[in-house]
CSV table of C-alpha atoms and ligand atoms in Angstrom, one decimal:
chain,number,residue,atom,x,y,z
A,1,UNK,CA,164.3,1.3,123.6
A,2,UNK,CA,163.9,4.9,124.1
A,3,UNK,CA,164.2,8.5,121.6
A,4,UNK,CA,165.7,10.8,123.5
A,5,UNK,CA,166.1,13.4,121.6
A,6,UNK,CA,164.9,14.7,118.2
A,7,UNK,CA,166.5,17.9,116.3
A,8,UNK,CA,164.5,18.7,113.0
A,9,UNK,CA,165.7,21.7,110.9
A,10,UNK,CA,163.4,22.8,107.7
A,11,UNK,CA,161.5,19.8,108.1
A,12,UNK,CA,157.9,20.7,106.5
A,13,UNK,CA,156.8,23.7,108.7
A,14,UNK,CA,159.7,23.5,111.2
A,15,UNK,CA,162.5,25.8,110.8
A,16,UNK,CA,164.4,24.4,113.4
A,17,UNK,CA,163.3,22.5,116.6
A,18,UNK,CA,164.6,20.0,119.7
A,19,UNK,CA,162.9,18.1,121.8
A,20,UNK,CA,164.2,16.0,124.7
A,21,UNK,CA,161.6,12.6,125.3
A,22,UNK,CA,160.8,10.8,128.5
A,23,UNK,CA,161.1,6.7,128.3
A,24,UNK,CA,157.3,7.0,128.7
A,25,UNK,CA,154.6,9.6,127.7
A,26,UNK,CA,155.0,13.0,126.0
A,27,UNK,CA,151.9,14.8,124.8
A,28,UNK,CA,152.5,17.5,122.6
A,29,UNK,CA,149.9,19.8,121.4
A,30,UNK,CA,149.5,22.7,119.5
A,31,UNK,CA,146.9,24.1,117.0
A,32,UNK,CA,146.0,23.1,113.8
A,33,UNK,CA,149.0,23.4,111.7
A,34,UNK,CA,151.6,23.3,114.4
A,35,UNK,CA,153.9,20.2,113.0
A,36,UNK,CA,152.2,18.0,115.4
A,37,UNK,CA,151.6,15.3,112.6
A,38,UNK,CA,155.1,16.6,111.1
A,39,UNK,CA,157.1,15.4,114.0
A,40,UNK,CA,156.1,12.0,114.2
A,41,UNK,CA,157.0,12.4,110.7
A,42,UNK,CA,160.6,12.8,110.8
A,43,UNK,CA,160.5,10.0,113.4
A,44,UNK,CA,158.9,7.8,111.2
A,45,UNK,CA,161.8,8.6,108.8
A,46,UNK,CA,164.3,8.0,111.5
A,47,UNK,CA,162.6,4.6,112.3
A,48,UNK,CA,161.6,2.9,109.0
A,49,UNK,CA,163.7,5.5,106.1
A,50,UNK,CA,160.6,6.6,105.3
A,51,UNK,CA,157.7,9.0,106.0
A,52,UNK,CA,154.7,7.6,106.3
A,53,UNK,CA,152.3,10.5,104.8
A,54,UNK,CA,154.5,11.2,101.7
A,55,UNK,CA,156.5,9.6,99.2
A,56,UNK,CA,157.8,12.3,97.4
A,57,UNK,CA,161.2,13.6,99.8
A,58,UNK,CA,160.4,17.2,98.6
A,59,UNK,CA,157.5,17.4,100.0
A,60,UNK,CA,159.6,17.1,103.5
A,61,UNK,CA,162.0,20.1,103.0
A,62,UNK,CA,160.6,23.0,104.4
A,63,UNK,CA,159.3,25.5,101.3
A,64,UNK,CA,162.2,28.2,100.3
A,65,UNK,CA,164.6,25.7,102.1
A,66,UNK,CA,167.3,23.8,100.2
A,67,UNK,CA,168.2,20.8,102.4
A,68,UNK,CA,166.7,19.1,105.8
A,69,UNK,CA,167.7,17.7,108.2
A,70,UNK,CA,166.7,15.1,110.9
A,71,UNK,CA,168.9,13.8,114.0
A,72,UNK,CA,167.7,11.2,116.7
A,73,UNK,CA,169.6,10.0,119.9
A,74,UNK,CA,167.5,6.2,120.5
A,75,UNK,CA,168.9,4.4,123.9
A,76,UNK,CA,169.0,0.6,124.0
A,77,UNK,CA,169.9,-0.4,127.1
A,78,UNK,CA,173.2,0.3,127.9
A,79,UNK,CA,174.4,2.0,124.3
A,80,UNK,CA,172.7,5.3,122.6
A,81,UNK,CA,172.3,5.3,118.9
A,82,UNK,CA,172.3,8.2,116.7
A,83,UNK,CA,170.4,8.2,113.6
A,84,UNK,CA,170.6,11.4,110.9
A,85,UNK,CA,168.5,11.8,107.9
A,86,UNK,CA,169.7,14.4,105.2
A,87,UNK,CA,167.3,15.2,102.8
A,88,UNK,CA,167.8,17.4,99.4
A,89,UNK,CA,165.5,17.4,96.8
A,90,UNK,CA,166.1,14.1,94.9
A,91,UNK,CA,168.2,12.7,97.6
A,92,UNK,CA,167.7,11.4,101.2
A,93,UNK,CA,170.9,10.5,102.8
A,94,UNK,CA,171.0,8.6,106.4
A,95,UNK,CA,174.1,7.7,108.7
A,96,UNK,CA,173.4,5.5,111.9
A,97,UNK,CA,176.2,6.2,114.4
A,98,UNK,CA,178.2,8.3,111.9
A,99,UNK,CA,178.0,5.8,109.6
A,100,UNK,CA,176.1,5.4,106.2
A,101,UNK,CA,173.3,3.2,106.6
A,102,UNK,CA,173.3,0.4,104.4
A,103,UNK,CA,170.4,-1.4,104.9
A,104,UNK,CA,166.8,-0.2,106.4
A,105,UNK,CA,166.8,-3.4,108.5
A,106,UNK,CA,169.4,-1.4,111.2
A,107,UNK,CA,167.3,1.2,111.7
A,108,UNK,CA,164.3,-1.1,111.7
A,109,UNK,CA,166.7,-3.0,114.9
A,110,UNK,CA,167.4,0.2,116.8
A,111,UNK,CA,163.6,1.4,116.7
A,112,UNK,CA,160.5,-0.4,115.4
A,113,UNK,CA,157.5,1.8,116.1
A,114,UNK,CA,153.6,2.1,115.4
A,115,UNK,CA,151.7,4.9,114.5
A,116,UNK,CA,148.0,5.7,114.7
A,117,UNK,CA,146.6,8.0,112.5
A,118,UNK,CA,143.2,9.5,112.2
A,119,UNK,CA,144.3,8.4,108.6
A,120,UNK,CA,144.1,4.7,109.3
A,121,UNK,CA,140.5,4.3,108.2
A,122,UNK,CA,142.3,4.1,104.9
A,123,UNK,CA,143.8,0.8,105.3
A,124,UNK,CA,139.7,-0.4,104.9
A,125,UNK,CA,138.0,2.2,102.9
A,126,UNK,CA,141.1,3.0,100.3
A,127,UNK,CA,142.5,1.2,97.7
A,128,UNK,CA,144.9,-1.6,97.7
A,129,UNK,CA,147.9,0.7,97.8
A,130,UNK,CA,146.8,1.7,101.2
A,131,UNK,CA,146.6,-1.8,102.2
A,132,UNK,CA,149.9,-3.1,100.9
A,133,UNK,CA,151.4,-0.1,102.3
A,134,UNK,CA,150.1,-1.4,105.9
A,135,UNK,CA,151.5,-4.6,105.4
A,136,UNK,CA,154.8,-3.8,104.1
A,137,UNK,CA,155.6,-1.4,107.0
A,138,UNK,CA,154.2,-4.3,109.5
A,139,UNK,CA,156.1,-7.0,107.7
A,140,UNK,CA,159.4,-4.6,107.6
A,141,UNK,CA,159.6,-4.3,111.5
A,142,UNK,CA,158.7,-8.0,112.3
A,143,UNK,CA,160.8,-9.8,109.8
A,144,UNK,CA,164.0,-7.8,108.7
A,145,UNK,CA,165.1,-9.2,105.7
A,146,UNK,CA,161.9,-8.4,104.2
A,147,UNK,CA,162.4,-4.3,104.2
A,148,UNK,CA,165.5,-5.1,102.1
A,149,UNK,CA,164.1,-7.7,100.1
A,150,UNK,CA,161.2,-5.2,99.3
A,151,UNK,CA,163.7,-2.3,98.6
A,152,UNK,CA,165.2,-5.2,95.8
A,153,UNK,CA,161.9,-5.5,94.3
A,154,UNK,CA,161.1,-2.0,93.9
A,155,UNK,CA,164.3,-1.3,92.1
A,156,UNK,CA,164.3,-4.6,90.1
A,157,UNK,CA,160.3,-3.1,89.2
A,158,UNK,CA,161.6,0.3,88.2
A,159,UNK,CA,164.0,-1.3,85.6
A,160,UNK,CA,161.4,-3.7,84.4
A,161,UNK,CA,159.0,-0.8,83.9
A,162,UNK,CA,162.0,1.5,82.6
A,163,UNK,CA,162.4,-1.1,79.5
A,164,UNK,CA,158.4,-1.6,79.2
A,165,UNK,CA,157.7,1.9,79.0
A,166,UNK,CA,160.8,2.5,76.4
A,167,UNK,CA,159.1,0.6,74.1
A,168,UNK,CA,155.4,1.4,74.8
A,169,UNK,CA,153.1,-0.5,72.3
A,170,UNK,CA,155.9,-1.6,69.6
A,171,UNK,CA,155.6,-5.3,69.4
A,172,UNK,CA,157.6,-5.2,66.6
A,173,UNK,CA,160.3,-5.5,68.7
A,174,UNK,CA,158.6,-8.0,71.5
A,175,UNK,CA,161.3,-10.7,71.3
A,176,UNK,CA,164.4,-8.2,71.7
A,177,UNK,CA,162.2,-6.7,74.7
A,178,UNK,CA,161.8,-10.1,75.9
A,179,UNK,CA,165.5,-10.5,75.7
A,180,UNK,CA,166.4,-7.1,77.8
A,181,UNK,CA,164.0,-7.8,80.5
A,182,UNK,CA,165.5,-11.9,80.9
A,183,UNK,CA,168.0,-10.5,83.9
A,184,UNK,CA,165.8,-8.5,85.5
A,185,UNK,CA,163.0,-11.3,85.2
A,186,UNK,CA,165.6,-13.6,87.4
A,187,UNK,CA,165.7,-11.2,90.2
A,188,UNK,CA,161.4,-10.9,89.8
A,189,UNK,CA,161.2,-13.8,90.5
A,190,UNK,CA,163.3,-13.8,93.4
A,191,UNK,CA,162.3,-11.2,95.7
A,192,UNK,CA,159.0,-11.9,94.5
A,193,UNK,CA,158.7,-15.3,96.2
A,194,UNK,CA,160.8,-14.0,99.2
A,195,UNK,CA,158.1,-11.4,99.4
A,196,UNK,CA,155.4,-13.9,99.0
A,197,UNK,CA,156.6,-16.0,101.5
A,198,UNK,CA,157.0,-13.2,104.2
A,199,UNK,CA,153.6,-11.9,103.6
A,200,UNK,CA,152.0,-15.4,103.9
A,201,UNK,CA,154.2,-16.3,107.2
A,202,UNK,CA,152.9,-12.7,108.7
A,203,UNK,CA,149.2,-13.1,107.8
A,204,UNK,CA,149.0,-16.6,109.2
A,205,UNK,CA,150.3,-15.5,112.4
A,206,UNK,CA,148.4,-12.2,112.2
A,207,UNK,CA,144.8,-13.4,111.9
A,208,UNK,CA,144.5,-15.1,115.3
A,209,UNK,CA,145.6,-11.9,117.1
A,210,UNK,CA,144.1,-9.1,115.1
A,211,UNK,CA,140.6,-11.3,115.3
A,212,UNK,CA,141.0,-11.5,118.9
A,213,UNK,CA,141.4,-7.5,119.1
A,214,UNK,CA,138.7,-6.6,117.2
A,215,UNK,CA,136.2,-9.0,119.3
A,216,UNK,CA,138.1,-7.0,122.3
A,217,UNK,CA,137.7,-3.6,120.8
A,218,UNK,CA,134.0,-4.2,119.5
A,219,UNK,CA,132.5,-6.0,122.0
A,220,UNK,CA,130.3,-7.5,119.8
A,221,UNK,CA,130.6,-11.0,118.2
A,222,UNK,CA,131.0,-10.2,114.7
A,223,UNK,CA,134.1,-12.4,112.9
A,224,UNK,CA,136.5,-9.9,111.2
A,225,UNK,CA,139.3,-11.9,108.5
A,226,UNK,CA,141.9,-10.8,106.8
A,227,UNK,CA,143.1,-13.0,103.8
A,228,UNK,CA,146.2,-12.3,101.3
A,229,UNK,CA,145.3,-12.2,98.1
A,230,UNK,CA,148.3,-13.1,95.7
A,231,UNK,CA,148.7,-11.4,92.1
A,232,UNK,CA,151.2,-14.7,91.2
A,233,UNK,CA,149.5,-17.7,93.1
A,234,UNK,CA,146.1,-19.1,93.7
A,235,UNK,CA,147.4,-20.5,96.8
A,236,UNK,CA,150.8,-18.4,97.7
A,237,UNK,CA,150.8,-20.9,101.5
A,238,UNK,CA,151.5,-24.0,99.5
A,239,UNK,CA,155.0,-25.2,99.1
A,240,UNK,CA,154.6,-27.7,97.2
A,241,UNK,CA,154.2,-25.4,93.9
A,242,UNK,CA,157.2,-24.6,91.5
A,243,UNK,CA,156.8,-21.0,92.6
A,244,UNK,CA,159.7,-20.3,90.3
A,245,UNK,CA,158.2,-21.6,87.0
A,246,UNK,CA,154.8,-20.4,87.9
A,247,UNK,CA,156.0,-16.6,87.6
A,248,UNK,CA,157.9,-17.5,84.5
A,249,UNK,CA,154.7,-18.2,82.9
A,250,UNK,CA,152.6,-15.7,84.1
A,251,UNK,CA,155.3,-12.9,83.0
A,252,UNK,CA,155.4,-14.6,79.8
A,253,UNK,CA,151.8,-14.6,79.6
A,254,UNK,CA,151.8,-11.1,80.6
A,255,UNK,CA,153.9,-9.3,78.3
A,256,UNK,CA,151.6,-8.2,75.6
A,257,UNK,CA,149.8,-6.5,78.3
A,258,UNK,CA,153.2,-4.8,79.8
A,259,UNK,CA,154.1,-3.7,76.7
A,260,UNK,CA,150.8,-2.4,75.9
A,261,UNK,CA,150.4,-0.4,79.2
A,262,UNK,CA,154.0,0.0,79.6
A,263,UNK,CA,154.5,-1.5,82.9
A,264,UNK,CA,154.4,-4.5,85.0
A,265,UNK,CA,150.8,-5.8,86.0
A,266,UNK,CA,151.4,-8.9,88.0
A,267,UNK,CA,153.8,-9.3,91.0
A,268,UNK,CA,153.8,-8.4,94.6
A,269,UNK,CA,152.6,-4.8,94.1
A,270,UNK,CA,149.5,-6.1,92.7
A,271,UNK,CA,148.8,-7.8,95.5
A,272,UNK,CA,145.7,-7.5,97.7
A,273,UNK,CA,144.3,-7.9,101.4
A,274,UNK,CA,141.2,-8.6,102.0
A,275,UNK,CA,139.4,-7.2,104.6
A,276,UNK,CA,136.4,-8.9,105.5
A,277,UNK,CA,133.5,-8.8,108.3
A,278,UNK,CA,130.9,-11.9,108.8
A,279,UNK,CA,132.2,-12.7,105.5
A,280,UNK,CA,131.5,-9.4,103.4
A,281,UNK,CA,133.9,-7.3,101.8
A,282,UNK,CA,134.7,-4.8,104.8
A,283,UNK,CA,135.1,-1.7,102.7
A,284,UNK,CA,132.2,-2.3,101.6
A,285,UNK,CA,129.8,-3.3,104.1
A,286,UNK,CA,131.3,-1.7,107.5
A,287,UNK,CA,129.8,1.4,109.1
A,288,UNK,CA,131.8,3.9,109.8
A,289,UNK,CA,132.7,2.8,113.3
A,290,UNK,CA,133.1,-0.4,112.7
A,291,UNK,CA,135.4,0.5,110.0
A,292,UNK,CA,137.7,2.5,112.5
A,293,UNK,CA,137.4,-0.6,115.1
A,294,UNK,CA,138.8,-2.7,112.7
A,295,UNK,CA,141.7,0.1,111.6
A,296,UNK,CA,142.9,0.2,115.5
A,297,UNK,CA,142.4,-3.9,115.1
A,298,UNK,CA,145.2,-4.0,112.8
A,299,UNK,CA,147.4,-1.8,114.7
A,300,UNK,CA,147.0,-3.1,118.0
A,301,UNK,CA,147.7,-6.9,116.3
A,302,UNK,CA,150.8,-5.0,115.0
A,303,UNK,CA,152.0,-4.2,117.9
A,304,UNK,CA,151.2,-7.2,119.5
A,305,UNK,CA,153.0,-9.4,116.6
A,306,UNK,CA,156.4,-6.9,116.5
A,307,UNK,CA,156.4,-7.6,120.8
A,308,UNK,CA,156.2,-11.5,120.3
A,309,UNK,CA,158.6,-11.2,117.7
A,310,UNK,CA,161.0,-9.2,119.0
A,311,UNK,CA,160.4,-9.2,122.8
A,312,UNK,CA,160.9,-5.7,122.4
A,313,UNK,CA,157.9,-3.0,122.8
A,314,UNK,CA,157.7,-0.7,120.5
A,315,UNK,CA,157.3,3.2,120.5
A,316,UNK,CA,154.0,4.3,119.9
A,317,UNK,CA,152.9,7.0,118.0
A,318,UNK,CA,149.3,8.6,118.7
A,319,UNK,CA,148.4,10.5,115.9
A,320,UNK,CA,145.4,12.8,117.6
A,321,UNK,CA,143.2,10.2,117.4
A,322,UNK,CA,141.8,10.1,120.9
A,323,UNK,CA,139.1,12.5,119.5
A,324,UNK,CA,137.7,10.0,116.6
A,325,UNK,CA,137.4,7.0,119.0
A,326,UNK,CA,134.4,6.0,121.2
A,327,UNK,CA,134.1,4.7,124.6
A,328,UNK,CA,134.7,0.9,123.8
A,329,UNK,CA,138.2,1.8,121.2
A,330,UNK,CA,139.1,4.3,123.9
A,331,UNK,CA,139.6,2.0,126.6
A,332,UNK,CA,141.4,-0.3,124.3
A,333,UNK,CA,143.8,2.2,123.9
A,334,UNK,CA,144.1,3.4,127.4
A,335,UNK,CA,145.0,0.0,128.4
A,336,UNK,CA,147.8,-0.4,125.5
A,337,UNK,CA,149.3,2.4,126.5
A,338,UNK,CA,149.2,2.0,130.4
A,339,UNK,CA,150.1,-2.2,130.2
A,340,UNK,CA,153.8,-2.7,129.1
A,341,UNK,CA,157.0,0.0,129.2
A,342,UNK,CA,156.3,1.4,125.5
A,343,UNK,CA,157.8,4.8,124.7
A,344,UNK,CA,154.2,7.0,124.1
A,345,UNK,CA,154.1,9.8,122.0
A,346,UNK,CA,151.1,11.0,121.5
A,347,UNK,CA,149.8,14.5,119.9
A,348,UNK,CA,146.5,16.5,120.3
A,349,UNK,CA,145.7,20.1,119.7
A,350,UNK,CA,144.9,20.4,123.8
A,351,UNK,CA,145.9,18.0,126.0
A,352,UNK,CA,143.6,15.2,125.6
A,353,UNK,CA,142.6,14.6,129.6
A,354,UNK,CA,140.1,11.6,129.4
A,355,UNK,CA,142.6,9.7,128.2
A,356,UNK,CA,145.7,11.1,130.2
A,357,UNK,CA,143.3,11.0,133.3
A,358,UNK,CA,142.6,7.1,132.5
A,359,UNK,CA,145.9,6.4,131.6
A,360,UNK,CA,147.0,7.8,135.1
A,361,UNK,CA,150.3,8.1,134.3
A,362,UNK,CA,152.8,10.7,134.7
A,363,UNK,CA,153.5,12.7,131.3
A,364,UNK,CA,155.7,14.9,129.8
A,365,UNK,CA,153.7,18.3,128.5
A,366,UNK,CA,155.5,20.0,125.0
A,367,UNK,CA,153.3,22.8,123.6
A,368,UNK,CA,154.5,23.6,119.7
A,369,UNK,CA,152.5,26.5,119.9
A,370,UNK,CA,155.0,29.5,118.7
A,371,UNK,CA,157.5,26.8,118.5
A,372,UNK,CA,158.0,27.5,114.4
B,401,ATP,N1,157.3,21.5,102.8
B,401,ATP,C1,156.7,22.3,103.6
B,401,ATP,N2,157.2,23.5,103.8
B,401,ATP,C2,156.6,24.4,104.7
B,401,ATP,N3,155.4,24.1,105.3
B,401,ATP,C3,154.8,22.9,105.1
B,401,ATP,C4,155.4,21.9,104.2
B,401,ATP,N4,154.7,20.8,104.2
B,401,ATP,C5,153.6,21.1,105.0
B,401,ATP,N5,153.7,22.3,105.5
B,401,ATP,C6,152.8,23.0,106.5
B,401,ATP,O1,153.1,22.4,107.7
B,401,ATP,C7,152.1,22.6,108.6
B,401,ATP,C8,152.1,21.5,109.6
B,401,ATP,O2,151.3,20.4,109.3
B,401,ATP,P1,151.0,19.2,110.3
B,401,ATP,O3,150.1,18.3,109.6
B,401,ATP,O4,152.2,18.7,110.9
B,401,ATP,O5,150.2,20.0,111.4
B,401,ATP,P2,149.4,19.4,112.7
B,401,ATP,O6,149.9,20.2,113.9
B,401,ATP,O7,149.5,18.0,112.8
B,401,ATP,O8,147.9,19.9,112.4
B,401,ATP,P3,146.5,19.2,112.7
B,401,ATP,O9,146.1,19.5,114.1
B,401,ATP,O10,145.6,19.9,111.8
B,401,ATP,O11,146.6,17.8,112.4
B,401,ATP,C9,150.8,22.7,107.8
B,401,ATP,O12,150.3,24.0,108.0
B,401,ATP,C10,151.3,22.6,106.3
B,401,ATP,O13,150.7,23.5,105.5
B,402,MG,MG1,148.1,16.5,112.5
């Protein structure tokens, strides 16, 4: 699988731009500010529906601007795909091949992708949000019912929350409540143990690999873990439960609380990955480095788990993060980059040589510098 070709009209900073992609490495640099980060941007939104710095589609649209737009030609093998993202203010609107996109699985199909970010020390040192936001975009690309099973949730959620919030606090009315929200309770409960399920089958098949990485990447023979920590179930691997009746409890149980705070506090977005190192809480105990070893971990074992999956590689997306990493992390890199036929973008404000020069690959050179 290969981008081609990217147009981006008042995208954040970019009036209007194209750029024409190798099937292996483009740097592209330019100062602070340029778009760098921007660009891989809109190809995250071209990729996954999403971008994966904001969630707010205003944000996007270039300031003064009333619409943008984002086009993508994506070769596999012998056909070309053409992906569009439109995006107004409360609207995003996306066609794949002239047609509207249904489902964020097809786009998911046509081109999975990874990006590093300087930004990924987040996944350890932020909050859960930052963690579950990891996991859903991993999960999404390896299993692709699950992007559309978490799409189902999220809407069933903003309901649920819509009817909790209505009536904030008056538990005068807590049987008629419990009433309104039966249907959408039905649906909880369903894409919550799909969810469940999918998170539990990655994260099995995850922790071998990613361990494996960081002992690779650290050199060192620390034990990293990563467990899944359900909001529903003690145990969300065992199959024996009555997953079903188990969340009709808890929800039951819960709703004095949901009314009180006016939203939902258990389900799948109140679940929780641990991150742990020799045992202790990784967020907690890491050093700084260590923390960033086990943030490139994570995404080489995504990688890794999307190519085993899918026997497809996918595009990777270097957010200027050559700079932050040491000599160990760097090689670990180089050598992803230089082993398999990935599509490479990667982005720096100048070109970053040590690792181009121990890549020692031919590249492609785009300078955004008085691009905008
Ligand atoms: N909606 C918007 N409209 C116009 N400009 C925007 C909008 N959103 C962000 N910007 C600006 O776009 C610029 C590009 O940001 P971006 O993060 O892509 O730069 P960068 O080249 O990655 O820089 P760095 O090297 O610092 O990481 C920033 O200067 C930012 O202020
Ligand atoms: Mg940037």
């Amino acid at each position: 699988m290969q981008l081609s070709e990217i147009k981006v009209s008042n995208f954040r900073n970019h009036k209007q731009i194209a750029i024409s992609f190798t099937d292996r490495i483009t740097v592209l640099t330019g100062e602070n500010g340029a778009g760098k980060t921007s660009l891989l941007e809109a190809i995250s939104i071209l990729g996954s529906a999403r971008s994966f710095r904001s969630g707010k589609i205003v944000d996007l649209i270039k300031h003064g601007t009333e619409r943008s737009v984002i086009e993508g030609l994506v070769r596999c093998e012998l056909y070309e795909n053409s992906i569009r993202a439109e995006l107004k203010p409360t609207r995003k609107a996306m066609t794949l091949n002239g047609k509207k996109l249904h489902q964020v699985r097809d786009l998911m199909h046509v081109m999975p992708f990874v990006i590093f970010s300087p930004a990924d020390h987040r996944i350890v040192e932020g909050d859960a949000s930052d963690r579950r936001l990891f996991l859903n975009k991993a999960v999404s690309q390896w299993d692709f019912n699950y992007a559309d099973d978490l799409r189902g949730f999220q809407r069933v959620l903003l309901q649920r929350n819509r009817i909790l919030k209505e009536n904030k606090g008056n538990f005068g009315v807590l049987h008629q409540v419990s009433k309104s929200l039966s249907p959408w309770d039905e649906q909880f409960i369903h894409y919550s143990i799909a969810l469940t399920k999918s998170r539990t089958r990655y994260l099995q098949e995850f922790e071998n690999v990613y361990v494996v990485c960081y002992k690779t990447l650290a050199n060192k023979s620390n034990l990293v873990g990563i467990k899944y920590i359900s909001s529903l179930f003690e145990n969300p691997g065992k199959d024996t439960e009555n997953k079903e009746e188990i969340i009709k409890e808890k929800l039951q149980e819960s709703l004095k609380e949901d009314m009180l705070r006016g939203s939902t506090n258990i389900g799948p977005h109140r679940d929780e990955i641990s991150l742990t190192i020799d045992g202790n809480q990784a967020k907690f105990y890491s050093s700084q480095g260590e923390k960033k070893t086990i943030a490139l971990a994570l995404r080489l074992a995504e990688v890794d788990l999307i190519q085993r999956q899918h026997k497809k590689a996918p595009m990777l997306l270097v957010d200027d993060v050559s700079s932050e990493l040491d000599c160990n992390r760097r090689q670990a890199l180089i050598g992803l980059l230089r082993e398999g036929d990935s599509q490479v973008l990667i982005t720096a404000t100048e070109l970053p040589m040590d690792l181009l020069d121990g890549m020692d690959l031919p590249f492609d050179h785009f300078d955004l510098t008085g691009e905008i």
